CSV table of C-alpha atoms and ligand atoms in Angstrom, one decimal:
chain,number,residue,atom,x,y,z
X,1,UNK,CA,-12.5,34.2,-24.8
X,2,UNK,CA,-10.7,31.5,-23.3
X,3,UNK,CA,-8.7,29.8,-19.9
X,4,UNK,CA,-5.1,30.3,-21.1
X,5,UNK,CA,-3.5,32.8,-18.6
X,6,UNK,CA,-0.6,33.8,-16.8
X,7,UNK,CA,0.1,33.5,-13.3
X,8,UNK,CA,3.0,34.9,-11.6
X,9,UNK,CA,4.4,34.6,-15.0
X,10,UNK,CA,3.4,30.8,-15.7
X,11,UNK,CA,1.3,30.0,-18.5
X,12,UNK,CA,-1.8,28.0,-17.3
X,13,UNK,CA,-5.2,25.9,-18.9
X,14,UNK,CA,-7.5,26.5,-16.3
X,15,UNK,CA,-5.8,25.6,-13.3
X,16,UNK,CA,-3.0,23.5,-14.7
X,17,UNK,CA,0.3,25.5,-15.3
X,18,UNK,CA,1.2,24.1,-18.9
X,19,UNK,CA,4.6,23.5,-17.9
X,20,UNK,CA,3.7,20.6,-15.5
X,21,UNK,CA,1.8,19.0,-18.9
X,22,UNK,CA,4.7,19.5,-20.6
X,23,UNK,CA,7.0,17.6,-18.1
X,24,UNK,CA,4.2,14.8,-17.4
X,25,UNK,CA,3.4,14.3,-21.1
X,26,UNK,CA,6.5,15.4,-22.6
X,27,UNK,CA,5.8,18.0,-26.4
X,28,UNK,CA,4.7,18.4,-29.1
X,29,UNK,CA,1.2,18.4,-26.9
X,30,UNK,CA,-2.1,19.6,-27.8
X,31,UNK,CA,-3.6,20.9,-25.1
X,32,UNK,CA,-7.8,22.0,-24.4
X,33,UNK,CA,-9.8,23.4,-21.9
X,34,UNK,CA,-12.7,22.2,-21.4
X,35,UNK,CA,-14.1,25.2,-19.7
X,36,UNK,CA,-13.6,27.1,-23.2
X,37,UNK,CA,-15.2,24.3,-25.1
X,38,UNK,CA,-18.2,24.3,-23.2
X,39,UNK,CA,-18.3,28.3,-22.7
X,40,UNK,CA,-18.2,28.6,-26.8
X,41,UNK,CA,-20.9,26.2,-27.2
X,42,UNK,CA,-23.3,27.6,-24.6
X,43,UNK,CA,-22.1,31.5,-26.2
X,44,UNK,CA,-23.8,30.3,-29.3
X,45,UNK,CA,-26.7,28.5,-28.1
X,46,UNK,CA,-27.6,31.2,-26.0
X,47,UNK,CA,-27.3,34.0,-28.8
X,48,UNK,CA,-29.4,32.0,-30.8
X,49,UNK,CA,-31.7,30.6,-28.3
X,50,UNK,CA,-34.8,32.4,-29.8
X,51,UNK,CA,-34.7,30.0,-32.8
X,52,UNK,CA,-33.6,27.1,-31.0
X,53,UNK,CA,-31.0,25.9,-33.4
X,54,UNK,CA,-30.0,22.3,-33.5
X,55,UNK,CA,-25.7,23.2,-33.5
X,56,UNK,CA,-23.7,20.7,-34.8
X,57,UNK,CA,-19.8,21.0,-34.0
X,58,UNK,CA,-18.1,20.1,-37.2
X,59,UNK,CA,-15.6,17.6,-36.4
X,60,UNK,CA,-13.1,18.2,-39.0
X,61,UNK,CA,-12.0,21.0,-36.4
X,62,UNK,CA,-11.5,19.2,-34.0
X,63,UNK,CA,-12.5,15.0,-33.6
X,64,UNK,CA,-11.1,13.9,-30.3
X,65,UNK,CA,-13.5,12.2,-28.9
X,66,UNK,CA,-13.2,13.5,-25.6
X,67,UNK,CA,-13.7,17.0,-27.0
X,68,UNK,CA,-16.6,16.1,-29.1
X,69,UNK,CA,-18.1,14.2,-26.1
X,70,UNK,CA,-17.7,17.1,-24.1
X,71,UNK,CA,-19.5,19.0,-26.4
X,72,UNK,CA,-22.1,15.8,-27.2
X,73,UNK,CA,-22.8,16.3,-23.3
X,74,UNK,CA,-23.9,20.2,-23.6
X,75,UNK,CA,-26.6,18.9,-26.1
X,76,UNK,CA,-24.7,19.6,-29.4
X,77,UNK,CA,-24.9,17.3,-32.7
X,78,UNK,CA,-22.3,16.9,-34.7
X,79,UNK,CA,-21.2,18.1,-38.8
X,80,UNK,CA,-19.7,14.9,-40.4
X,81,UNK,CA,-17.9,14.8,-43.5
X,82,UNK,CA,-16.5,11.2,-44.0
X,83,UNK,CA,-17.3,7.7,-42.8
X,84,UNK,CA,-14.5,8.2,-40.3
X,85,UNK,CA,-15.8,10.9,-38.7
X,86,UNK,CA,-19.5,9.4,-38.5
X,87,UNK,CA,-17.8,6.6,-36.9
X,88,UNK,CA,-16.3,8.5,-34.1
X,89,UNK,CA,-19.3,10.9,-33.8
X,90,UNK,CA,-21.4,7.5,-33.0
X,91,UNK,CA,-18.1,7.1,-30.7
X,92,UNK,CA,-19.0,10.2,-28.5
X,93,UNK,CA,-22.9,8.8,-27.5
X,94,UNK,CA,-24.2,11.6,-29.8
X,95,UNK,CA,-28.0,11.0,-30.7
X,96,UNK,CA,-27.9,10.0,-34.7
X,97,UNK,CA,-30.8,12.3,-35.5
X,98,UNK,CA,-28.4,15.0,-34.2
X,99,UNK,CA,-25.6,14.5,-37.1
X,100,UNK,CA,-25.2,15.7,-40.4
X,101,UNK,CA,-23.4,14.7,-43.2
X,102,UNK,CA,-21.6,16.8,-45.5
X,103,UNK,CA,-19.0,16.4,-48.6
X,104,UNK,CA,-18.3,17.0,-52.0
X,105,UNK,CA,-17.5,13.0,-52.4
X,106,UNK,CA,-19.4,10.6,-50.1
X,107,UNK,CA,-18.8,6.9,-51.6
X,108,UNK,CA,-21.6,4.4,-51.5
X,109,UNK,CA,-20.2,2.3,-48.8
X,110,UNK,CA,-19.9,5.8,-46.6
X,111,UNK,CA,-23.6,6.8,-48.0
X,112,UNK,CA,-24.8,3.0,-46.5
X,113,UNK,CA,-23.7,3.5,-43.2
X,114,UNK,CA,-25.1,6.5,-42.5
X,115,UNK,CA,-28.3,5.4,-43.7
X,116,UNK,CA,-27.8,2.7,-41.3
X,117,UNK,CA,-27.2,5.3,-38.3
X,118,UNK,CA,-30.0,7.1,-39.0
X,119,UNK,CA,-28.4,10.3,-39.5
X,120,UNK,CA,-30.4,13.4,-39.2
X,121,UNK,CA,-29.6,14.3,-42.7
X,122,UNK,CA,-27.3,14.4,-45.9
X,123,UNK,CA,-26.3,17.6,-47.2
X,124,UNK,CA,-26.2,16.7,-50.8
X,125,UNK,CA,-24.0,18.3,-52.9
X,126,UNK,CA,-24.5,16.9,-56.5
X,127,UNK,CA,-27.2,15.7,-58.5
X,128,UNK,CA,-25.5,11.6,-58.9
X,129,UNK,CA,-25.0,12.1,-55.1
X,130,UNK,CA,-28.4,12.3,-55.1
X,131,UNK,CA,-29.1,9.5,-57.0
X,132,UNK,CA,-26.3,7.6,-55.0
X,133,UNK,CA,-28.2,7.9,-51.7
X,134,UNK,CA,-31.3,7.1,-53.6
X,135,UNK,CA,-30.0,3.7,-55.0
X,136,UNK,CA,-29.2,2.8,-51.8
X,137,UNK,CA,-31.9,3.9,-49.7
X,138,UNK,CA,-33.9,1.9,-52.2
X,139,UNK,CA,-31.6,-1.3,-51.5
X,140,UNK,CA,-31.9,-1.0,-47.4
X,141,UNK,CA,-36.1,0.0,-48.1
X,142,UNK,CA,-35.3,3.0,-46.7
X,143,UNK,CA,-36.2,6.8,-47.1
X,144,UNK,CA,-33.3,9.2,-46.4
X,145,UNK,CA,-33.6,12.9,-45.5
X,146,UNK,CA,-31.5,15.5,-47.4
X,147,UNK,CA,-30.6,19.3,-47.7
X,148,UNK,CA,-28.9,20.5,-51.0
X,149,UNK,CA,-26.4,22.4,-50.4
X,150,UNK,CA,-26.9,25.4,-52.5
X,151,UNK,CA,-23.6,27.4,-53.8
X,152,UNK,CA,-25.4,31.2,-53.2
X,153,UNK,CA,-22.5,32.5,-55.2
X,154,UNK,CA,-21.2,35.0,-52.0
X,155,UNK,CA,-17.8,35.8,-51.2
X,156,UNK,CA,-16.6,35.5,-47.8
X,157,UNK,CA,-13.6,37.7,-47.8
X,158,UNK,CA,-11.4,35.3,-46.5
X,159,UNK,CA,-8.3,33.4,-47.5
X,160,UNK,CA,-9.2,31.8,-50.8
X,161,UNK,CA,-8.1,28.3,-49.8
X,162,UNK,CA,-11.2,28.5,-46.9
X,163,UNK,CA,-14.0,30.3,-48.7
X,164,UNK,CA,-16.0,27.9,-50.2
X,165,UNK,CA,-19.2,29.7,-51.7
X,166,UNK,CA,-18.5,31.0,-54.6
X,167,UNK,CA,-18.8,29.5,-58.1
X,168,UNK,CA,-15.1,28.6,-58.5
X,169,UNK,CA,-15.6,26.3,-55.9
X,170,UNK,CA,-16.5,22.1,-55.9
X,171,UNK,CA,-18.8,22.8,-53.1
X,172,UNK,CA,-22.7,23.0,-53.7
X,173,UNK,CA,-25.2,23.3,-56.2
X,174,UNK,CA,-26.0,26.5,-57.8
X,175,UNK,CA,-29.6,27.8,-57.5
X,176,UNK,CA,-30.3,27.0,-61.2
X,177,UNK,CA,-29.2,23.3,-61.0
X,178,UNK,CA,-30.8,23.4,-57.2
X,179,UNK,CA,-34.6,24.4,-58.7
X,180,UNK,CA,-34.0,21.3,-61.5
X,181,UNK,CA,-33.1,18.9,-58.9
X,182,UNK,CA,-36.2,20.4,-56.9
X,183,UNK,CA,-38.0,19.5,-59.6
X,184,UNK,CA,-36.3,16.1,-60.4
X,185,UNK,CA,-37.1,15.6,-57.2
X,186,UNK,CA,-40.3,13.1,-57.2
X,187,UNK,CA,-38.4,11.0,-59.1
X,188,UNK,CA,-36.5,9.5,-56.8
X,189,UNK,CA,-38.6,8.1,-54.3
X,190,UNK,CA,-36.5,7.5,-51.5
X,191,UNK,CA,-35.1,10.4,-50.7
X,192,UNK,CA,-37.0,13.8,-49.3
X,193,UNK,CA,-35.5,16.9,-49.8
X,194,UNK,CA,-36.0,18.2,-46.4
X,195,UNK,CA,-33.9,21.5,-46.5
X,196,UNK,CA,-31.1,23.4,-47.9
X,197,UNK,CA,-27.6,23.9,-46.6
X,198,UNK,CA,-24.8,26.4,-47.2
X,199,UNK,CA,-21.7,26.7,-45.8
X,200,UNK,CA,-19.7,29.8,-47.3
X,201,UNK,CA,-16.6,29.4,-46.4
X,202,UNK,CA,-14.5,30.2,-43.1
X,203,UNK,CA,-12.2,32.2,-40.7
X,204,UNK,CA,-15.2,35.0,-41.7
X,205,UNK,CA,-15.0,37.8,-38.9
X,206,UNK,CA,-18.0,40.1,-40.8
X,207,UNK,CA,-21.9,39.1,-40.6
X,208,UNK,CA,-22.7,40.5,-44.6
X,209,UNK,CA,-21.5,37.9,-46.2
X,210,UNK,CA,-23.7,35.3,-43.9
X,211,UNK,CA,-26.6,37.6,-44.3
X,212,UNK,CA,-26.4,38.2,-48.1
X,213,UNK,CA,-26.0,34.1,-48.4
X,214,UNK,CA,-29.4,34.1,-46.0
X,215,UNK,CA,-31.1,36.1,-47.8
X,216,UNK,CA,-30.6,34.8,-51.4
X,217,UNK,CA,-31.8,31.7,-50.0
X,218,UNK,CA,-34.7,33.1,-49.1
X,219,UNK,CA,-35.7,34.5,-52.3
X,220,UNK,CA,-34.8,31.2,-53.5
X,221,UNK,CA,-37.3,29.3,-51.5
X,222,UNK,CA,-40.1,32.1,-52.4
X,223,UNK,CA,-39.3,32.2,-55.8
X,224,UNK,CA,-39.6,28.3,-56.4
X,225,UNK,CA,-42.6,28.1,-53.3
X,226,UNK,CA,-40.8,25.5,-51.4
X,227,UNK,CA,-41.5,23.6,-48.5
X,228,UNK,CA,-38.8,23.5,-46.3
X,229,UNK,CA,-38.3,22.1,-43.0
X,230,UNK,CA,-34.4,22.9,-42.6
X,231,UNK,CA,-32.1,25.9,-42.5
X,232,UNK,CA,-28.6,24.7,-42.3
X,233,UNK,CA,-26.5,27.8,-42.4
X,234,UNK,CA,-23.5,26.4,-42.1
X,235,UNK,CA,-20.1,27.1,-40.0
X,236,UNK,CA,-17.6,29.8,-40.8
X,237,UNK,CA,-17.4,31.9,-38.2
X,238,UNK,CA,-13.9,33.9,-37.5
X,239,UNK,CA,-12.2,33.7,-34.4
X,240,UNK,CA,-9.3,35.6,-33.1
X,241,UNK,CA,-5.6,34.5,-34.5
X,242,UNK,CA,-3.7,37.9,-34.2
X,243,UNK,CA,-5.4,41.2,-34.6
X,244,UNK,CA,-8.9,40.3,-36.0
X,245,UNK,CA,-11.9,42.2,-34.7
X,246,UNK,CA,-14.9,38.4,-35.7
X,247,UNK,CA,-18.3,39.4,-34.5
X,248,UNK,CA,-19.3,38.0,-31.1
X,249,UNK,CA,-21.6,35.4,-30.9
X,250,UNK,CA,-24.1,38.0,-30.3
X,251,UNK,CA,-23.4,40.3,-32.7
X,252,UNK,CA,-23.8,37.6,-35.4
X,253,UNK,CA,-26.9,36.5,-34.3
X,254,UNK,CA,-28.4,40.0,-34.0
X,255,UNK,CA,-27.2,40.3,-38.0
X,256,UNK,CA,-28.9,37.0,-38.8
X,257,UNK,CA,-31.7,36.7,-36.1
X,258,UNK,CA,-34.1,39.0,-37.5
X,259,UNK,CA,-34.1,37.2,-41.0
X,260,UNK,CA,-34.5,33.8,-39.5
X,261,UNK,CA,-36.8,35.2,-37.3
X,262,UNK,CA,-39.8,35.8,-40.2
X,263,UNK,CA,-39.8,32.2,-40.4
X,264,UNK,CA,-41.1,30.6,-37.7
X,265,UNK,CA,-41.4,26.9,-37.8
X,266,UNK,CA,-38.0,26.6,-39.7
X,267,UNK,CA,-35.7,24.5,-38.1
X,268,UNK,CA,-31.8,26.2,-38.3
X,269,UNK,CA,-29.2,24.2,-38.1
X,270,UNK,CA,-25.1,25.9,-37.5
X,271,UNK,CA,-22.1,24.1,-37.8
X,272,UNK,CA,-19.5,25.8,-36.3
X,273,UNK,CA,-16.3,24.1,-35.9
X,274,UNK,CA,-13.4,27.1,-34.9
X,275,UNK,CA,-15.4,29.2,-33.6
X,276,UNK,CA,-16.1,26.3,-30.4
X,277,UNK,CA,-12.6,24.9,-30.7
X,278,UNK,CA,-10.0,27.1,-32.2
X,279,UNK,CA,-9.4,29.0,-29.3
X,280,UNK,CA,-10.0,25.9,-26.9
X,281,UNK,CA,-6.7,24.7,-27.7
X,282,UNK,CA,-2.5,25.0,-27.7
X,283,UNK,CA,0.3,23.2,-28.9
X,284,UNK,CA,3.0,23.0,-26.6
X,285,UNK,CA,6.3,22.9,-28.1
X,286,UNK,CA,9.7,23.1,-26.6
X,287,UNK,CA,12.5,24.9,-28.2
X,288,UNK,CA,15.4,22.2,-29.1
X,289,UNK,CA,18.2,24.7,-30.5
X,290,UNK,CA,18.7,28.0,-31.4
X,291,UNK,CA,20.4,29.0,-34.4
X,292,UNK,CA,22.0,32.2,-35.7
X,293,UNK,CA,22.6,32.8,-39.1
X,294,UNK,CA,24.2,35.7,-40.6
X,295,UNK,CA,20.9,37.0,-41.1
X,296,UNK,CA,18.5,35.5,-39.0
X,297,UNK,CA,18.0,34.0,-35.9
X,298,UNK,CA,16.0,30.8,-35.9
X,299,UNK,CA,14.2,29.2,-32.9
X,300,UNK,CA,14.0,25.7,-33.6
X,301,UNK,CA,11.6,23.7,-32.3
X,302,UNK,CA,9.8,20.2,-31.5
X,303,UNK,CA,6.8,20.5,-32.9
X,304,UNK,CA,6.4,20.4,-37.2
X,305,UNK,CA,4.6,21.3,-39.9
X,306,UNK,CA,3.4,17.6,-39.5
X,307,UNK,CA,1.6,19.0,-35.8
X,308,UNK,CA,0.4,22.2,-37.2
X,309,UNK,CA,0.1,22.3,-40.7
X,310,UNK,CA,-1.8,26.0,-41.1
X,311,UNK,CA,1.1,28.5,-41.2
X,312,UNK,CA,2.9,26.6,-43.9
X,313,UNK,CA,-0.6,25.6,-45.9
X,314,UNK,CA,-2.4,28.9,-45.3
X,315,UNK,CA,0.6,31.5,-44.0
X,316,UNK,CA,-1.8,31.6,-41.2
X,317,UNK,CA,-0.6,33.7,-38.2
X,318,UNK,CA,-0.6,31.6,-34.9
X,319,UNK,CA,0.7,34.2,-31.6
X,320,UNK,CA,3.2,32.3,-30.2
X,321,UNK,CA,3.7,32.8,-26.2
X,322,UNK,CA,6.4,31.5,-24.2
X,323,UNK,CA,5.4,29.0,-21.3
X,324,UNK,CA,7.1,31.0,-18.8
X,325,UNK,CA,7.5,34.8,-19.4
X,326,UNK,CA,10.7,35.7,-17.7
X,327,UNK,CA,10.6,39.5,-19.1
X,328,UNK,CA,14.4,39.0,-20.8
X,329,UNK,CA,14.7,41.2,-23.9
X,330,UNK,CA,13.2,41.0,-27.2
X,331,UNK,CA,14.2,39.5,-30.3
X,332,UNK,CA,13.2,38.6,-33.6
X,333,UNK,CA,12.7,34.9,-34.9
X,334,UNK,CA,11.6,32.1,-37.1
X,335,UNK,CA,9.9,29.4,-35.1
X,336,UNK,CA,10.8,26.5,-37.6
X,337,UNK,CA,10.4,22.6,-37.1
X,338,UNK,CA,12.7,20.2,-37.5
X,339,UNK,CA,11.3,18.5,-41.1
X,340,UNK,CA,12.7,18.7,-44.0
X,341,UNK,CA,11.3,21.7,-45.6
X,342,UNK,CA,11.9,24.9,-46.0
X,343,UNK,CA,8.1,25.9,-45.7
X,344,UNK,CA,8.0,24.0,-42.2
X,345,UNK,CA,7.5,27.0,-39.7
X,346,UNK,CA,5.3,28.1,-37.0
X,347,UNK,CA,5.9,31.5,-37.4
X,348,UNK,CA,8.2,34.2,-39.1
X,349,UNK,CA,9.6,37.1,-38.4
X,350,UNK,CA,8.0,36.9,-34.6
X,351,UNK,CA,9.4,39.1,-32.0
X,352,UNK,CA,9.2,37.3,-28.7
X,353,UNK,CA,11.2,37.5,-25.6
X,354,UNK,CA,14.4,35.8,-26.2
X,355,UNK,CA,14.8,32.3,-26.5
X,356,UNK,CA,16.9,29.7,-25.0
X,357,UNK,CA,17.1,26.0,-25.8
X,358,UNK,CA,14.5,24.0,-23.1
X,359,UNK,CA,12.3,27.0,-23.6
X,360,UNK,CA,8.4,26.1,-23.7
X,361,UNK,CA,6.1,27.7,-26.4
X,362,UNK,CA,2.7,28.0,-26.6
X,363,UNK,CA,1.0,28.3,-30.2
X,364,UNK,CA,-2.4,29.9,-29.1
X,365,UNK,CA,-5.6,29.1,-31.4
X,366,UNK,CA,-4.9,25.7,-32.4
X,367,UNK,CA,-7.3,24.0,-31.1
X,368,UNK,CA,-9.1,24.0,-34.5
X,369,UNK,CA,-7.3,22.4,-37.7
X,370,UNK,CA,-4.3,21.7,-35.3
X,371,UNK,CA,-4.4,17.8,-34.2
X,372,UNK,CA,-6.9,17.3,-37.3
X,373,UNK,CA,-5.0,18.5,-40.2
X,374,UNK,CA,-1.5,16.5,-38.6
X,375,UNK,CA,0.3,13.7,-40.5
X,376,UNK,CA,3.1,11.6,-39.9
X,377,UNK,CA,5.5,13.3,-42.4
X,378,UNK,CA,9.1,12.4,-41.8
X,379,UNK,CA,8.2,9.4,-39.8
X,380,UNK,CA,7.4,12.0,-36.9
X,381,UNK,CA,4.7,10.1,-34.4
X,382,UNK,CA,2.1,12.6,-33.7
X,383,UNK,CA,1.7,14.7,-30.5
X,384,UNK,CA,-0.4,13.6,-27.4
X,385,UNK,CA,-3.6,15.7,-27.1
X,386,UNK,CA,-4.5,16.6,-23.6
X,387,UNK,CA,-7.7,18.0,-21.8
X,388,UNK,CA,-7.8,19.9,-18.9
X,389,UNK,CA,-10.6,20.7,-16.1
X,390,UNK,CA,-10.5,22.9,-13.5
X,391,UNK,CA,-7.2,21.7,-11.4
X,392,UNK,CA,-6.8,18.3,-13.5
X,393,UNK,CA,-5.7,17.3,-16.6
X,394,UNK,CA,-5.8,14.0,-18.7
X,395,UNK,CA,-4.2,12.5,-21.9
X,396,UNK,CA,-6.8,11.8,-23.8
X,397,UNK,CA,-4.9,10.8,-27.0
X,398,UNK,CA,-1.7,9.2,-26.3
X,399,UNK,CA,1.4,10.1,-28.1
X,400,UNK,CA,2.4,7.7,-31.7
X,401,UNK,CA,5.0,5.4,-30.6
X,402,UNK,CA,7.9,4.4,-33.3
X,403,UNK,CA,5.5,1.3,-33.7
X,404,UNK,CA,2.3,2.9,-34.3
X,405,UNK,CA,4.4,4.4,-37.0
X,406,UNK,CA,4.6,0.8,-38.7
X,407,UNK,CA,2.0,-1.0,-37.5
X,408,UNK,CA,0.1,-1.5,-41.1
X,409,UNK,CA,3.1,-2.2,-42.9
E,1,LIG,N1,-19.6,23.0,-42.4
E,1,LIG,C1,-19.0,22.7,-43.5
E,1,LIG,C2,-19.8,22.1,-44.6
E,1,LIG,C3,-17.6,22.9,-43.7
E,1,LIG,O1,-17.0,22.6,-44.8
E,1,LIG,C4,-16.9,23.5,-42.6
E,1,LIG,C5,-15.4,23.7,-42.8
E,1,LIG,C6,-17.5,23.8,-41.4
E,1,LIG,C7,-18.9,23.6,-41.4
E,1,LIG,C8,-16.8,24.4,-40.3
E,1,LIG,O2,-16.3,25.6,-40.5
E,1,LIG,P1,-15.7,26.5,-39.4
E,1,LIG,O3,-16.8,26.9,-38.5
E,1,LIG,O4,-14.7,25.7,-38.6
E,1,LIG,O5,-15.1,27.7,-40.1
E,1,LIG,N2,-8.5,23.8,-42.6
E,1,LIG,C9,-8.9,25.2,-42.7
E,1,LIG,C10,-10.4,25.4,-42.5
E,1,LIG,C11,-11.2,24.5,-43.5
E,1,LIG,C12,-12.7,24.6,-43.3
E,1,LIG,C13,-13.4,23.5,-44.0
E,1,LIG,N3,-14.8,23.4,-43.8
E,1,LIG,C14,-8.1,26.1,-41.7
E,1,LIG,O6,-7.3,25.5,-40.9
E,1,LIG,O7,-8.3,27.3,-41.6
């Protein structure tokens, strides 16, 4: 599941104890394996090898450029959703026709340069996106490829800030507005609509929901008798945080497989993004004080709610595990940063072994919507992100100085 083990009570990535990162690199410090990053990948590709799906790692998981290249280099594409990201896809060496572009809210000067890449596709989202992209298209005598991204209406029993396919949400187009724009569609010349997209939401550890969303596209595309060269199904698949029991690659793709199966020709398309990365990654923090209250015994630490945003956003649960498991009793905790709010925590209520001040911790399954989701709240520079391979390890973002803090002021 991933390279982050003990030995003789030592944390390790691979081959590199964490501790020696720490003390090279200092914390907070994001730190992958690119052994798990590449095993994920190929897990997926090779469940899904009999439909030969073009997988594209969304990069709002994770956009290091060493990690996407890493990925780039295994033969994946990349899931874009801003002008940003298409810039550092382009960054990793990754082959245009194998990016995507996705996004409630793509701008005419984002819409432009991605024409200009030559993108595989747009996954469009709106009718006036459509006519956006047209426009331009038209002004750069161009023709540009799209999938609508249909809203199939499916819930994807997950937390409701992540699930993204039902009709409460911003995201898609529902099937009645997609068979108008179908229609619509010859009046826009330069555009094809070349597929459909859905993503339905994610952190989703159960295969009905995908297949339910599969299938009413399906019946979609009979019903209306469309000619479709895509399938983009979209990312979303659950990963372990704590207790959860996601489908293996395997098992997902024996759920889906069959249906996709029936239609040969169709290209698919996946965009997974935690399900390659999530479990690729750690933060390293070090603990700076601990505090006892009356009630409560607080483990304060380096790293913020401006590092890792998810347990005070989502009250997502992040196992915590110390750097160097020295068997000393129990206790119970709140693993709080050091900003300025009472929501900044990286876990409550967490019985670990007990803590001292120097102490390393390890937040496990953040190497998805860790680094990404980060700010610079309370003037806090943010973390260095390491990879490691085999025995070595390299910085491959450096940590924010106090002057990259105020550099565009
Ligand atoms: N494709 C589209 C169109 C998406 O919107 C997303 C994620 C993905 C693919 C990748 O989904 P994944 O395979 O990673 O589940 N910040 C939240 C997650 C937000 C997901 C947004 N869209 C978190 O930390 O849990």
């Amino acid at each position: 599941m991933h390279d982050f083990r003990y030995k003789s009570g030592k944390l390790y990535c691979e081959g590199v104890s964490v501790e020696k990162i720490a003390r090279k690199v200092g914390t907070p410090v994001y730190i992958y394996s690119k052994k798990t990053l590449r095993d994920h990948y190929r897990k997926l590709k090779d469940a899904f090898v009999s439909v030969k799906p073009l997988i594209c790692f969304s990069m709002k998981a994770n956009s290091n450029l060493s990690v996407c290249r890493t990925l780039v280099r295994e033969g994946s594409g990349l899931d874009v959703v801003s002008g940003g990201e298409l810039y550092r896809a382009l960054l990793t060496g990754v082959n245009p026709q194998k990016v995507v572009y996705a996004g409630v809210g793509k701008t005419e000067k984002e819409v432009r340069q991605a024409i200009r890449a030559r993108i595989l596709f747009f996954n469009v989202e709106s009718m006036p996106e459509l006519e956006l992209i047209n426009k331009v298209a038209r002004s750069m005598r161009r023709r540009a490829d799209l999938c609508i991204r249909v809203n199939p209406d499916v819930s994807a029993h997950t937390h409701h800030y992540i699930t993204t396919g039902t009709e409460e949400n911003k995201f898609g187009i529902d099937f009645h507005a997609a068979k108008a724009l179908f229609r619509r569609a010859k009046d826009f010349p330069n555009v094809r609509i070349v597929g459909l997209h859905v993503h339905i939401g994610s952190q989703i550890t159960i295969a009905a929901p995908f297949k339910k969303t599969i299938k009413k596209v399906f019946s979609f595309i009979d019903a209306n008798r469309l000619d479709v060269k895509y399938l983009n199904i979209g990312g979303g698949l659950g990963i372990v945080y704590d207790k959860e029991k996601p489908q293996s690659a395997l098992k997902f793709a024996d759920a889906i497989l069959p249906i996709l199966r029936k239609r040969r020709g169709l290209g698919i398309i996946l965009e997974p993004g935690r399900f390659i990365a999530g479990n690729a990654g750690i933060l390293l923090t070090r603990v700076t004080y601990i505090k006892k209250a009356r009630r409560k015994r607080f483990a304060i630490v380096d790293a913020g709610m401006n590092d890792l945003v998810r347990p005070s956003l989502y009250d997502a649960h992040h196992t915590i595990l110390p750097a160097h498991a020295k068997k000393r009793r129990r206790e119970v905790y709140d693993i709080v940063g050091p900003i300025c709010e009472s929501g900044d925590f990286l876990a409550k209520k967490r019985r670990i072994e007990s803590l001292a001040s120097g102490d390393l911790l390890a937040v496990m399954g953040a190497g998805a919507y860790g680094f990404t989701m980060s700010s610079n709240y309370n003037s806090r520079p943010r973390a260095a992100e390491v990879l490691v391979n085999g025995g070595r390890f390299s910085v491959v973002r450096r940590r924010e100085t106090y002057a990259d803090l105020v550099k565009y002021e």
